Tab-separated table of C-alpha atoms and ligand atoms in Angstrom:
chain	number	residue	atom	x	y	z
A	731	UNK	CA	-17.060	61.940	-77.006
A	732	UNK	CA	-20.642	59.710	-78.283
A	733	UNK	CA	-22.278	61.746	-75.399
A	734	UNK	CA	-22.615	65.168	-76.605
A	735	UNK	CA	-25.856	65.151	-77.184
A	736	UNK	CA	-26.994	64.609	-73.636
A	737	UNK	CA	-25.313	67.419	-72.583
A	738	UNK	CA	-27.522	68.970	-75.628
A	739	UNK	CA	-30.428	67.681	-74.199
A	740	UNK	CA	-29.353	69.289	-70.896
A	741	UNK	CA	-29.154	72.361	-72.155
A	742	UNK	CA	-32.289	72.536	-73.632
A	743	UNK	CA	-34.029	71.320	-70.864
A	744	UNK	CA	-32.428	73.937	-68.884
A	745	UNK	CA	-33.709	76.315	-71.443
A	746	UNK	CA	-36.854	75.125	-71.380
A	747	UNK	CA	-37.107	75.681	-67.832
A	748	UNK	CA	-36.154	78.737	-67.339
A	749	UNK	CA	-39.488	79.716	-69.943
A	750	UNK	CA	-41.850	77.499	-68.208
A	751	UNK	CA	-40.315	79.172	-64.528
A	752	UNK	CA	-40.686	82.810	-65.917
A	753	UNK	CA	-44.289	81.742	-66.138
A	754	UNK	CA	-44.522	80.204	-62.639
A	755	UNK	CA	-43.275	83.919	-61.588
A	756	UNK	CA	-46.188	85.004	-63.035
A	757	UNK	CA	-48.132	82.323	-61.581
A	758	UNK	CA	-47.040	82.465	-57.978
A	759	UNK	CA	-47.355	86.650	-58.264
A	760	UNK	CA	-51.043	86.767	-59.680
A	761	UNK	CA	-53.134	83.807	-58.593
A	762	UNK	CA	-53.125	84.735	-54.638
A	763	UNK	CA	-54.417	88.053	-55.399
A	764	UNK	CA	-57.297	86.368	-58.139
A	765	UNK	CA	-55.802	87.836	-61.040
A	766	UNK	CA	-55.891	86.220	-64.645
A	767	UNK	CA	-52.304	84.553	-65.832
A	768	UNK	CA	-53.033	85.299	-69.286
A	769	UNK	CA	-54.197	88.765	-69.016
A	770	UNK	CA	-53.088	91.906	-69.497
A	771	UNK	CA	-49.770	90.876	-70.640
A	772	UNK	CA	-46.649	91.506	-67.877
A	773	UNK	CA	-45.863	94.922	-66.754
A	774	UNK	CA	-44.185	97.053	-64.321
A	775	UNK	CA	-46.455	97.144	-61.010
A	776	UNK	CA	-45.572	100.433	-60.673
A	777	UNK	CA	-45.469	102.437	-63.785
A	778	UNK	CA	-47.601	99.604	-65.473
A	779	UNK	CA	-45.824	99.998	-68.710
A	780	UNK	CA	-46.285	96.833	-70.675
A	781	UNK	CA	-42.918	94.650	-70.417
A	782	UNK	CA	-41.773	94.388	-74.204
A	783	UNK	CA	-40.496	90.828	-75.143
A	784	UNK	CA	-36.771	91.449	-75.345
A	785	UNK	CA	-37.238	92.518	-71.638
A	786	UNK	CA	-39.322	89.171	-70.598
A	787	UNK	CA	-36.222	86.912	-71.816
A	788	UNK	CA	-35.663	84.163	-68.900
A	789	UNK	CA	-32.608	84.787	-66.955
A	790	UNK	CA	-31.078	87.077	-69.127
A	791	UNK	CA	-33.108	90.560	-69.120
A	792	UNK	CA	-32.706	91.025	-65.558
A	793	UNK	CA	-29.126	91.209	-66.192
A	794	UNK	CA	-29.456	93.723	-69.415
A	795	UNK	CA	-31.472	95.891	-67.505
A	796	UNK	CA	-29.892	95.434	-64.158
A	797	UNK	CA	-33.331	94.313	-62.386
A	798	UNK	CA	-35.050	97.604	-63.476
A	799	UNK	CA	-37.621	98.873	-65.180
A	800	UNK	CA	-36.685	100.081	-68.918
A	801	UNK	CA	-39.541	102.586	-68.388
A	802	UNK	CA	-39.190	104.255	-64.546
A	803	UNK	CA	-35.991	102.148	-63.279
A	804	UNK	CA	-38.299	100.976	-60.029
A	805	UNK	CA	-35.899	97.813	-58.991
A	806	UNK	CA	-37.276	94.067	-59.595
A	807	UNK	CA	-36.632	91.330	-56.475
A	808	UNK	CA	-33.922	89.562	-57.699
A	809	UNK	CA	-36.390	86.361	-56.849
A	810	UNK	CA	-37.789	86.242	-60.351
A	811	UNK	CA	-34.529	85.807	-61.730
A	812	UNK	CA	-33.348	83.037	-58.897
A	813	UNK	CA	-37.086	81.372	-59.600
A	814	UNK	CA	-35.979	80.891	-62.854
A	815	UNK	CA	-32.780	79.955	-62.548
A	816	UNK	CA	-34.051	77.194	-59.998
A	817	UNK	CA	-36.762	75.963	-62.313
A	818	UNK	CA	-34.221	75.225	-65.084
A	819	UNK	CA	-31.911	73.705	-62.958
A	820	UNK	CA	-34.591	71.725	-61.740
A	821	UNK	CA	-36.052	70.571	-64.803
A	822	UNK	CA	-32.198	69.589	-66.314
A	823	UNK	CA	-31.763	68.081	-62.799
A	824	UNK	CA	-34.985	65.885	-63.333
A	825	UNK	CA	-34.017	65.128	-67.245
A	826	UNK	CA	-30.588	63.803	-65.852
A	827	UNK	CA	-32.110	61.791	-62.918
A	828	UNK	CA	-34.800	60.045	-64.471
A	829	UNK	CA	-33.362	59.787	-67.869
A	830	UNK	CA	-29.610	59.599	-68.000
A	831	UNK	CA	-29.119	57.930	-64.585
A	832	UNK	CA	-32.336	55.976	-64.386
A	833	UNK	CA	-32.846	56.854	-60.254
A	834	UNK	CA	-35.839	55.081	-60.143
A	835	UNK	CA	-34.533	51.973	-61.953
A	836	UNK	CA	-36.972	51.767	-64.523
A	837	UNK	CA	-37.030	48.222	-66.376
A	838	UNK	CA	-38.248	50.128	-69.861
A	839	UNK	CA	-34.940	53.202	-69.449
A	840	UNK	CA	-32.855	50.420	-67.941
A	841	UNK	CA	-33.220	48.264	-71.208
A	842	UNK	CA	-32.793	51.341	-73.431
A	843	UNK	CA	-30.074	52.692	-71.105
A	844	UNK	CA	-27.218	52.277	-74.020
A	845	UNK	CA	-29.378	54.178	-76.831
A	846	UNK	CA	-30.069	56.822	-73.983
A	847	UNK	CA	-26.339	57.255	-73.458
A	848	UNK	CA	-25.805	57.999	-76.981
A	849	UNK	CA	-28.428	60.988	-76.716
A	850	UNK	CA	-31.374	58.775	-78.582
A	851	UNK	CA	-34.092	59.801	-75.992
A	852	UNK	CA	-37.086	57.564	-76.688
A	853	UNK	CA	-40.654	59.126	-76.482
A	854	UNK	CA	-41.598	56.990	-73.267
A	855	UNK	CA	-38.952	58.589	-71.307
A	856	UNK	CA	-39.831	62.517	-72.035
A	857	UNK	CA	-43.779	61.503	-70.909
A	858	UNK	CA	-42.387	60.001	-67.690
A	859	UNK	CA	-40.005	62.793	-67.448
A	860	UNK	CA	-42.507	65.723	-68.766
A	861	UNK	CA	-45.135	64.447	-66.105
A	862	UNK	CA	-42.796	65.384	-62.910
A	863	UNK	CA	-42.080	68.316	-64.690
A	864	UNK	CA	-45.703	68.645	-64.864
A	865	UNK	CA	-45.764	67.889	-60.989
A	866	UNK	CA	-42.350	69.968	-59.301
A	867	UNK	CA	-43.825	73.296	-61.558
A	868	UNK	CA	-47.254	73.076	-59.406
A	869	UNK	CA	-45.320	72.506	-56.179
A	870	UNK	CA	-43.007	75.719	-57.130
A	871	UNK	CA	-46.051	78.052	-57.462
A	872	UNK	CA	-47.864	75.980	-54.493
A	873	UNK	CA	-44.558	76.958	-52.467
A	874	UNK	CA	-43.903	79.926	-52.810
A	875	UNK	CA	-47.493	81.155	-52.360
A	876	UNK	CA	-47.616	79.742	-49.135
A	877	UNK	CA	-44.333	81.357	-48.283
A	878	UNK	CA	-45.502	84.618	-49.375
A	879	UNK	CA	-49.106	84.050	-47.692
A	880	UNK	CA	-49.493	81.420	-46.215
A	881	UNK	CA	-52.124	80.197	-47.667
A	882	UNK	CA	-52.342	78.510	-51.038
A	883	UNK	CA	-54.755	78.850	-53.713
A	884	UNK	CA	-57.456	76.364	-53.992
A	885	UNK	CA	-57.521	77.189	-57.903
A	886	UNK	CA	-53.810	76.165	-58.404
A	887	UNK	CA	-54.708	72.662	-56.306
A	888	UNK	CA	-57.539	72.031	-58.150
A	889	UNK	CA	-56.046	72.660	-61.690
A	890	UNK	CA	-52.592	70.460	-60.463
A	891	UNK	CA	-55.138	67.766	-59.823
A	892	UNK	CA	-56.820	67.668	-62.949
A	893	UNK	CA	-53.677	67.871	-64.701
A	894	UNK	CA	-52.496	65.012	-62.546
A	895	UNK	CA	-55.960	62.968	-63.046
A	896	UNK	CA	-55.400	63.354	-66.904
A	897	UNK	CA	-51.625	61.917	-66.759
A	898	UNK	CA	-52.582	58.959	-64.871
A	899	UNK	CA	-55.308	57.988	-67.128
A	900	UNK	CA	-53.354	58.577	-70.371
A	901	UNK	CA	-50.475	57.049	-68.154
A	902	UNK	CA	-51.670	54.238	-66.527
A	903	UNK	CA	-49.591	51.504	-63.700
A	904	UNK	CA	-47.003	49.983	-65.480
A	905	UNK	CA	-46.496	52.559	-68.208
A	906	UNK	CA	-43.843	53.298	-69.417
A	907	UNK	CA	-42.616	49.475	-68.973
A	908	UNK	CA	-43.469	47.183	-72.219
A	909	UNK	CA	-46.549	45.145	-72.197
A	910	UNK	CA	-44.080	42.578	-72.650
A	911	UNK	CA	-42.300	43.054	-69.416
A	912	UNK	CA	-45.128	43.776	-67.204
A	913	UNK	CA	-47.144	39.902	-68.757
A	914	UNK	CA	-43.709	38.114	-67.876
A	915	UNK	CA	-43.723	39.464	-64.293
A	916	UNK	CA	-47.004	39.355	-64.095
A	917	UNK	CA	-46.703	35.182	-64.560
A	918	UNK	CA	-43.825	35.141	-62.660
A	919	UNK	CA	-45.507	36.840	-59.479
A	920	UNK	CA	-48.195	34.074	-60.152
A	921	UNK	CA	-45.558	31.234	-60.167
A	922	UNK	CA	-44.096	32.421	-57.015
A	923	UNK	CA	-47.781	32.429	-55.426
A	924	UNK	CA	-48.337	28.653	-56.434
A	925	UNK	CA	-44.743	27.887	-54.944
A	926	UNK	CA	-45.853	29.220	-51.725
A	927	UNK	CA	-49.046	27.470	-51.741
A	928	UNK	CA	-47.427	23.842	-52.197
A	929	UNK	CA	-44.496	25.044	-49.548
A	930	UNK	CA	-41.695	25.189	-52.187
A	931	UNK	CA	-39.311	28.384	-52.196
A	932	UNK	CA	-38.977	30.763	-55.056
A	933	UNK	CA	-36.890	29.738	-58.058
A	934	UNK	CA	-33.334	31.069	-57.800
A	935	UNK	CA	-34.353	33.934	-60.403
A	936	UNK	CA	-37.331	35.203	-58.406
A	937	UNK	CA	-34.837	35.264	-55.165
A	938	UNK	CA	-32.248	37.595	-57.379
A	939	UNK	CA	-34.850	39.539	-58.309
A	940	UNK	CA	-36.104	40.019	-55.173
A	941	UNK	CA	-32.946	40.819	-53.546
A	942	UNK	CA	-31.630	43.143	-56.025
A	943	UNK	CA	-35.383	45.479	-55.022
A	944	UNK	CA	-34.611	44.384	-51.697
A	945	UNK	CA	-38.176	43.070	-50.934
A	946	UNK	CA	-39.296	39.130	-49.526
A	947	UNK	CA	-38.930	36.908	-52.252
A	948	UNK	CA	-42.826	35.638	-52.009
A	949	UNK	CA	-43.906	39.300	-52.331
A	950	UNK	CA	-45.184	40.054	-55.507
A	951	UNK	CA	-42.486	42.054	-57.941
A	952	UNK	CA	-44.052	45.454	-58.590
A	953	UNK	CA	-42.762	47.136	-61.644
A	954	UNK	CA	-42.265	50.428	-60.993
A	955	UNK	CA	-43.641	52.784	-63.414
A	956	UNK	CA	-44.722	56.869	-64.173
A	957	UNK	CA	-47.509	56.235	-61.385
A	958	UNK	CA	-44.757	54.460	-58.926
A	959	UNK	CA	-47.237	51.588	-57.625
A	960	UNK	CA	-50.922	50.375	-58.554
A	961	UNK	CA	-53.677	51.300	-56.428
A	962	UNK	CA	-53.791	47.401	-55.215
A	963	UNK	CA	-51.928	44.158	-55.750
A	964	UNK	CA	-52.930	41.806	-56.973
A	965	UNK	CA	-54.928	44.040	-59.763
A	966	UNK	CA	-58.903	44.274	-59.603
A	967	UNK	CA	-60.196	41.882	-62.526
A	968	UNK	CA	-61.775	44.689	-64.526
A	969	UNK	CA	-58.862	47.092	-64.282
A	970	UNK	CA	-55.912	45.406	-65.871
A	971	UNK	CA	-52.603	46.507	-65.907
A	972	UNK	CA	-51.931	49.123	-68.459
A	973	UNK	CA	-55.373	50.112	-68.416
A	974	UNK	CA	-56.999	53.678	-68.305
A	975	UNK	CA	-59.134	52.381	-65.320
A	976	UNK	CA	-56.458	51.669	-63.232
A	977	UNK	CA	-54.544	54.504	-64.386
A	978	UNK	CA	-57.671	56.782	-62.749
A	979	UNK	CA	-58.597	54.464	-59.205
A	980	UNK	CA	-54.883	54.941	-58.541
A	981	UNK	CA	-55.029	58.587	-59.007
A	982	UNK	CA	-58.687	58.446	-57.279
A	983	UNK	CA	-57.156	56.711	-54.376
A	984	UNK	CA	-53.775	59.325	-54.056
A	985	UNK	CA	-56.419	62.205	-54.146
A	986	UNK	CA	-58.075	60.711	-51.139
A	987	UNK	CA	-54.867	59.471	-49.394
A	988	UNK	CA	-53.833	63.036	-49.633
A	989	UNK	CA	-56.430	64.616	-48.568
A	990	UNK	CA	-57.981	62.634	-46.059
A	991	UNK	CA	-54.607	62.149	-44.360
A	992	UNK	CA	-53.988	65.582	-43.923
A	993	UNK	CA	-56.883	66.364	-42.942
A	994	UNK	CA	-57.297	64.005	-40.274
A	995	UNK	CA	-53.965	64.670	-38.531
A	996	UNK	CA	-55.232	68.690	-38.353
A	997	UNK	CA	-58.544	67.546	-36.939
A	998	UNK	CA	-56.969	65.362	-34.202
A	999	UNK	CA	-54.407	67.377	-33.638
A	1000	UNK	CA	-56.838	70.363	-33.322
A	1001	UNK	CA	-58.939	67.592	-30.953
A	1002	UNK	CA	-55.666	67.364	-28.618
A	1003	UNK	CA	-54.219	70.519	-28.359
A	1004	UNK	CA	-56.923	73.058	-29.498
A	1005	UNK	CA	-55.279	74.814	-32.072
A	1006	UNK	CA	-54.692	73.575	-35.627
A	1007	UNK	CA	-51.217	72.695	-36.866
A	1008	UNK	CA	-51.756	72.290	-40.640
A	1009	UNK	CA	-53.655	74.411	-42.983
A	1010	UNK	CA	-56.415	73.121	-45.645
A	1011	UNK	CA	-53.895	74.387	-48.279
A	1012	UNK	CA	-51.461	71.749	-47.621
A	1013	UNK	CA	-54.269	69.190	-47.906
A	1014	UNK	CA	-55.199	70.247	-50.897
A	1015	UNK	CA	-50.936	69.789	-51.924
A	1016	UNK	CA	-50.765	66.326	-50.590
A	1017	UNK	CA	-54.439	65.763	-52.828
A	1018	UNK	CA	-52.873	66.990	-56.119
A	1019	UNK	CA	-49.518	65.376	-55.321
A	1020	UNK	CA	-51.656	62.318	-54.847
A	1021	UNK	CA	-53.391	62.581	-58.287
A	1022	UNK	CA	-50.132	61.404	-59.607
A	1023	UNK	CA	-48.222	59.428	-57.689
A	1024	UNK	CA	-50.969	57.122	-56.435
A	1025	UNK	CA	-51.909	56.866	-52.495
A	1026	UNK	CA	-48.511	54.833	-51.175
A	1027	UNK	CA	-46.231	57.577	-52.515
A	1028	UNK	CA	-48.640	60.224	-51.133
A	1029	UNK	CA	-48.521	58.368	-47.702
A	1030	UNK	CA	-44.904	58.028	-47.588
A	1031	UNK	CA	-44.263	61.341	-48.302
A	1032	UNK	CA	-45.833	62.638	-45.902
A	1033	UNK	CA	-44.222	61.026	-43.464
A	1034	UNK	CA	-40.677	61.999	-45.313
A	1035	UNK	CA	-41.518	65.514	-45.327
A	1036	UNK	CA	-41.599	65.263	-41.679
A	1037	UNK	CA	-37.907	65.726	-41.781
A	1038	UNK	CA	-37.875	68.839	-43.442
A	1039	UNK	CA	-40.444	70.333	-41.593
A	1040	UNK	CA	-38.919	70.056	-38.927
A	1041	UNK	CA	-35.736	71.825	-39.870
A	1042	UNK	CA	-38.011	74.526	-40.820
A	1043	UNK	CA	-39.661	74.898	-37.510
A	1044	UNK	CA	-36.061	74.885	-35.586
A	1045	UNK	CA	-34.780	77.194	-37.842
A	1046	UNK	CA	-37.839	79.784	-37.171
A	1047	UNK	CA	-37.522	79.365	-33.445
A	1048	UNK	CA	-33.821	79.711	-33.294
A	1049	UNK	CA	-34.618	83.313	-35.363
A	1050	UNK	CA	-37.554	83.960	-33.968
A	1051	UNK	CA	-39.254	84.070	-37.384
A	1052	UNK	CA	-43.015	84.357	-37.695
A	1053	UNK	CA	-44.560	82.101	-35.468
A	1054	UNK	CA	-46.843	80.161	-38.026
A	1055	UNK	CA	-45.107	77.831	-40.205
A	1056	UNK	CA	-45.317	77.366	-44.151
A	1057	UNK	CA	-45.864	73.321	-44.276
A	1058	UNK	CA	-45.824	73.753	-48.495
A	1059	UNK	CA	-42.077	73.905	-48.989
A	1060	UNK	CA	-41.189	71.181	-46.676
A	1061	UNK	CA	-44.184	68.807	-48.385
A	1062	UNK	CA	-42.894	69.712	-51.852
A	1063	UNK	CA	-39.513	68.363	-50.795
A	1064	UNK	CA	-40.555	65.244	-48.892
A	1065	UNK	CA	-42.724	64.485	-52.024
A	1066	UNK	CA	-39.848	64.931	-54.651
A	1067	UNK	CA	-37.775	62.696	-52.420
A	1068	UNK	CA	-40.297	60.065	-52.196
A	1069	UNK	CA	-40.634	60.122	-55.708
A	1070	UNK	CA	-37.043	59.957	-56.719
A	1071	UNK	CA	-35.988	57.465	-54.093
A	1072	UNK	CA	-38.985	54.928	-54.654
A	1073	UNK	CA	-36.908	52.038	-55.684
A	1074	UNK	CA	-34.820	52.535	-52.306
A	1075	UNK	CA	-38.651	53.216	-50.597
A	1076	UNK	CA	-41.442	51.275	-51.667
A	1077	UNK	CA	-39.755	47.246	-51.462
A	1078	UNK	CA	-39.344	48.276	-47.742
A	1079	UNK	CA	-43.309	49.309	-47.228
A	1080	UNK	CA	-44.411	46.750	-49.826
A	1081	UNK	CA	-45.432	44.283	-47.100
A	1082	UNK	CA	-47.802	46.809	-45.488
A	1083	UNK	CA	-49.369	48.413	-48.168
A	1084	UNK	CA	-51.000	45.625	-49.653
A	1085	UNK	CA	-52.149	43.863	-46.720
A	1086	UNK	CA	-55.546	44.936	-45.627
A	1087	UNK	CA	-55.128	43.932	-41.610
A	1088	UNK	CA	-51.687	45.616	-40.949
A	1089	UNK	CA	-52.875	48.769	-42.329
A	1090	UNK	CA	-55.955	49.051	-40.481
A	1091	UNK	CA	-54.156	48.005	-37.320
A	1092	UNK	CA	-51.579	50.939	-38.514
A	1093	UNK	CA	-54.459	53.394	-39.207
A	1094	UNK	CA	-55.856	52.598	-36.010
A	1095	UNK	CA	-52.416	53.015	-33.747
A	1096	UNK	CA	-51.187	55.890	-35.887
A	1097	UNK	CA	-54.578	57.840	-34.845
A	1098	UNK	CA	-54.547	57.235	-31.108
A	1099	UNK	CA	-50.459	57.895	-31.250
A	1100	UNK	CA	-51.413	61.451	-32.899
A	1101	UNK	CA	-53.917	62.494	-30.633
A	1102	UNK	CA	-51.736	61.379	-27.262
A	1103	UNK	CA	-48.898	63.079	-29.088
A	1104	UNK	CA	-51.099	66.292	-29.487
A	1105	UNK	CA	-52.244	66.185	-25.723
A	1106	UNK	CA	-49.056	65.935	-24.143
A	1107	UNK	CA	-47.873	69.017	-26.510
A	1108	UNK	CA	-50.774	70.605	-25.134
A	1109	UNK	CA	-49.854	69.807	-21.590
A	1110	UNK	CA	-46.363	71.315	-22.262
A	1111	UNK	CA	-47.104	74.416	-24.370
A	1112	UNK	CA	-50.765	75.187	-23.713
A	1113	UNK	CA	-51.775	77.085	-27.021
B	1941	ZN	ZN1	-41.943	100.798	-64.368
C-alpha cells in the first residue's frame, strides 16, 4: 500500500481537531457570558480548581476520569467530549474531501491529484483546506451558542469576519489555481466571446469544457478557487485576477450579501406578519460566512439552508420544543453544503449571477414574494 500516508495525514488531522475543538468548548462556554478565552486557565465551575494538563487532553481525559472532576468528582456534560470528537471528525472529513477526493474539482488538486495520492500534500492545498477549517470552527462556536441561547455573540461574528477578510486578501479569486491556468482560461473565455460576436459556435474544446461543469458553452469558464467565484465576471480592470484587490471586493461584497440579505427578509417579514422570524445573530453568520466565500455562495446558501431549517422547525412542533427556533445550526449546514457542492451549484446559477437585469428583476420578485408570503402566514397564524 503507496497510500499510507494519507491515512497519516488523516490521523493527524483528526488529532489536530480534536485540540482546536477542546478550544471551541471553551469558546462556545465563555464568550456568551463575556468572559476572556485566554484567562484564567480552565477549571472546574464548581470547585474552581485549576484543570491540570494531563486532565485537558482532547477526547481522552474524559474517559480517564470518567467525566469528573479529579478534585470534587462534580460530573462534566458528556458534550465537551462529543464537541470534540465532532470537530476532529470534521476537520479529517474536510482534509479527505477537499484534498484526497477533490469535491470541488479543483483544476490546481486535480493536476496534482497523483502526488496527493501518494501522501505528497502540496502547500496550496493545506491553505485552501486550513481556511474552511478556519470557517466550520466559527460556525461550531456560532452554533452552539445559539443553541444554548439563542443568541450569538456579536464578538465571535466580528472576529470570524476579520479572519475571513484576511484569507481572502492573502487568498485572492483564482488562488489556489496556477497563474498559468487561470491566463489560458482567461483567453479562452475571450475567444469564446469573439465567436459569439461573429455568430460562430464555441470550438469543440470550449463545448467539453463546458459540458463537463455543466454550464452554456458561451458562458464564461469560472475557475473555481479558495473564494469559490469572483465578485464579478468579467473582472474590473484594476482588480485582476489573483490580485489582493479582488481578493477583498469579493469578501466586501459576501459581507454585504450576508448581511443585507438577512436582514431584509426579517424586516419584511416583520412588515407582513408583525413579528420577526430571524434574529440579528444569524445576520451577522451569513456576514462572516460571506467574508469568505464571496456574495454568490453566501446567497445560495441561504437559500440551501432553507432545507434544514425546516426540518428543524417540524421537528420542534412535532415535540413541542421551545417555540423560538435556533436558525444558526441549520445556516452552518446549508453553508458547508454550498461550499462543498459548488462545482454541482454554481454552473447552474452562473447565468444569473453575472447578469445585472435578471438579478434585479430577481431582487425585485423575490421581495414582493416574501412579503405576500409573510401576509398570508399572518392571515393563517396571527402572531
Ligand atoms: Zn471540581
Amino acid at each position: 500500500m503507496e497510500d499510507y500516508l494519507i491515512y497519516i495525514w488523516l490521523g493527524m488531522t483528526f488529532v489536530l481537531g480534536t485540540i482546536v475543538g477542546s478550544g471551541l468548548n471553551v469558546a462556545i462556554y465563555r464568550l456568551p457570558l463575556e468572559k476572556s478565552i485566554l484567562w484564567p486557565s480552565s477549571r472546574c465551575g464548581v470547585c474552581y480548581q485549576p484543570v491540570r494538563w494531563y486532565d485537558n487532553l482532547p477526547l481522552l481525559s474524559y474517559w480517564v476520569l470518567r467525566g469528573r472532576c479529579r478534585a470534587c468528582g462534580t460530573p462534566y456534560s458528556m458534550r465537551y467530549f462529543l464537541i470534540e470528537l465532532f470537530t476532529g471528525l470534521v476537520f479529517a472529513g474536510l482534509f479527505y474531501l477537499d484534498i484526497v477526493v477533490n469535491v470541488s474539482d479543483l483544476l490546481s488538486l486535480r493536476q496534482m491529484h497523483t502526488s496527493i495520492q501518494l501522501g505528497a500534500i502540496p502547500l496550496s492545498a493545506w491553505g485552501y483546506w486550513a481556511g474552511h477549517c478556519v470557517l466550520v470552527s466559527f460556525l461550531i462556536i456560532t452554533s452552539f451558542c445559539d443553541l444554548d441561547h439563542r443568541e450569538i455573540p456579536l464578538n465571535i461574528t466580528v472576529t470570524g469576519t476579520i479572519a475571513g477578510v484576511i484569507w481572502s486578501v492573502l487568498f485572492p479569486w483564482p488562488w489556489p489555481n496556477e497563474r498559468f491556468d487561470w491566463e489560458w482560461v482567461e483567453r479562452r473565455n475571450t475567444e469564446v466571446q469573439q465567436r459569439l460576436h461573429k455568430g460562430i459556435p464555441p470550438s469543440v474544446a470550449a463545448r467539453e469544457a463546458a459540458q463537463r461543469e455543466g454550464r452554456d458553452p458561451f458562458q464564461p469558464q469560472l475557475l473555481i478557487g479558495a473564494q469559490p467565484w469572483p465578485v464579478w465576471y468579467p473582472l474590473p480592470a484594476w482588480a485582476p485576477a489573483g490580485s489582493w484587490r479582488l481578493g477583498l471586493l469579493t469578501s466586501l461584497a459576501g459581507i454585504a450579501a450576508g448581511t443585507l440579505t438577512l436582514r431584509g427578509v426579517r424586516f419584511l417579514f416583520g412588515l407582513g406578519r408583525g413579528k420577526e422570524g430571524l434574529g440579528l445573530g444569524d445576520a451577522d453568520l451569513m456576514m462572516m460566512a460571506g467574508s469568505f466565500l464571496g456574495w454568490q455562495a453566501t446567497l445560495l446558501a441561504f437559500f440551501v439552508s432553507v432545507f434544514p431549517a425546516l426540518a428543524v422547525g417540524l421537528v420542534q412542533i412535532l415535540f413541542r420544543g421551545r417555540q423560538d427556533l435556533a436558525f444558526g445550526p441549520p445556516l452552518a449546514l446549508g453553508i458547508l453544503t454550498t461550499v462543498l457542492g459548488w462545482r454541482w451549484l454554481g454552473p447552474h446559477f452562473q447565468i444569473l449571477f453575472f447578469n445585472e437585469g435578471m438579478l434585479l428583476f430577481l431582487g425585485v420578485f423575490g421581495a414582493v414574494f416574501m412579503f405576500l408570503a409573510s401576509f398570508v402566514l399572518r392571515k393563517i397564524r396571527p402572531a
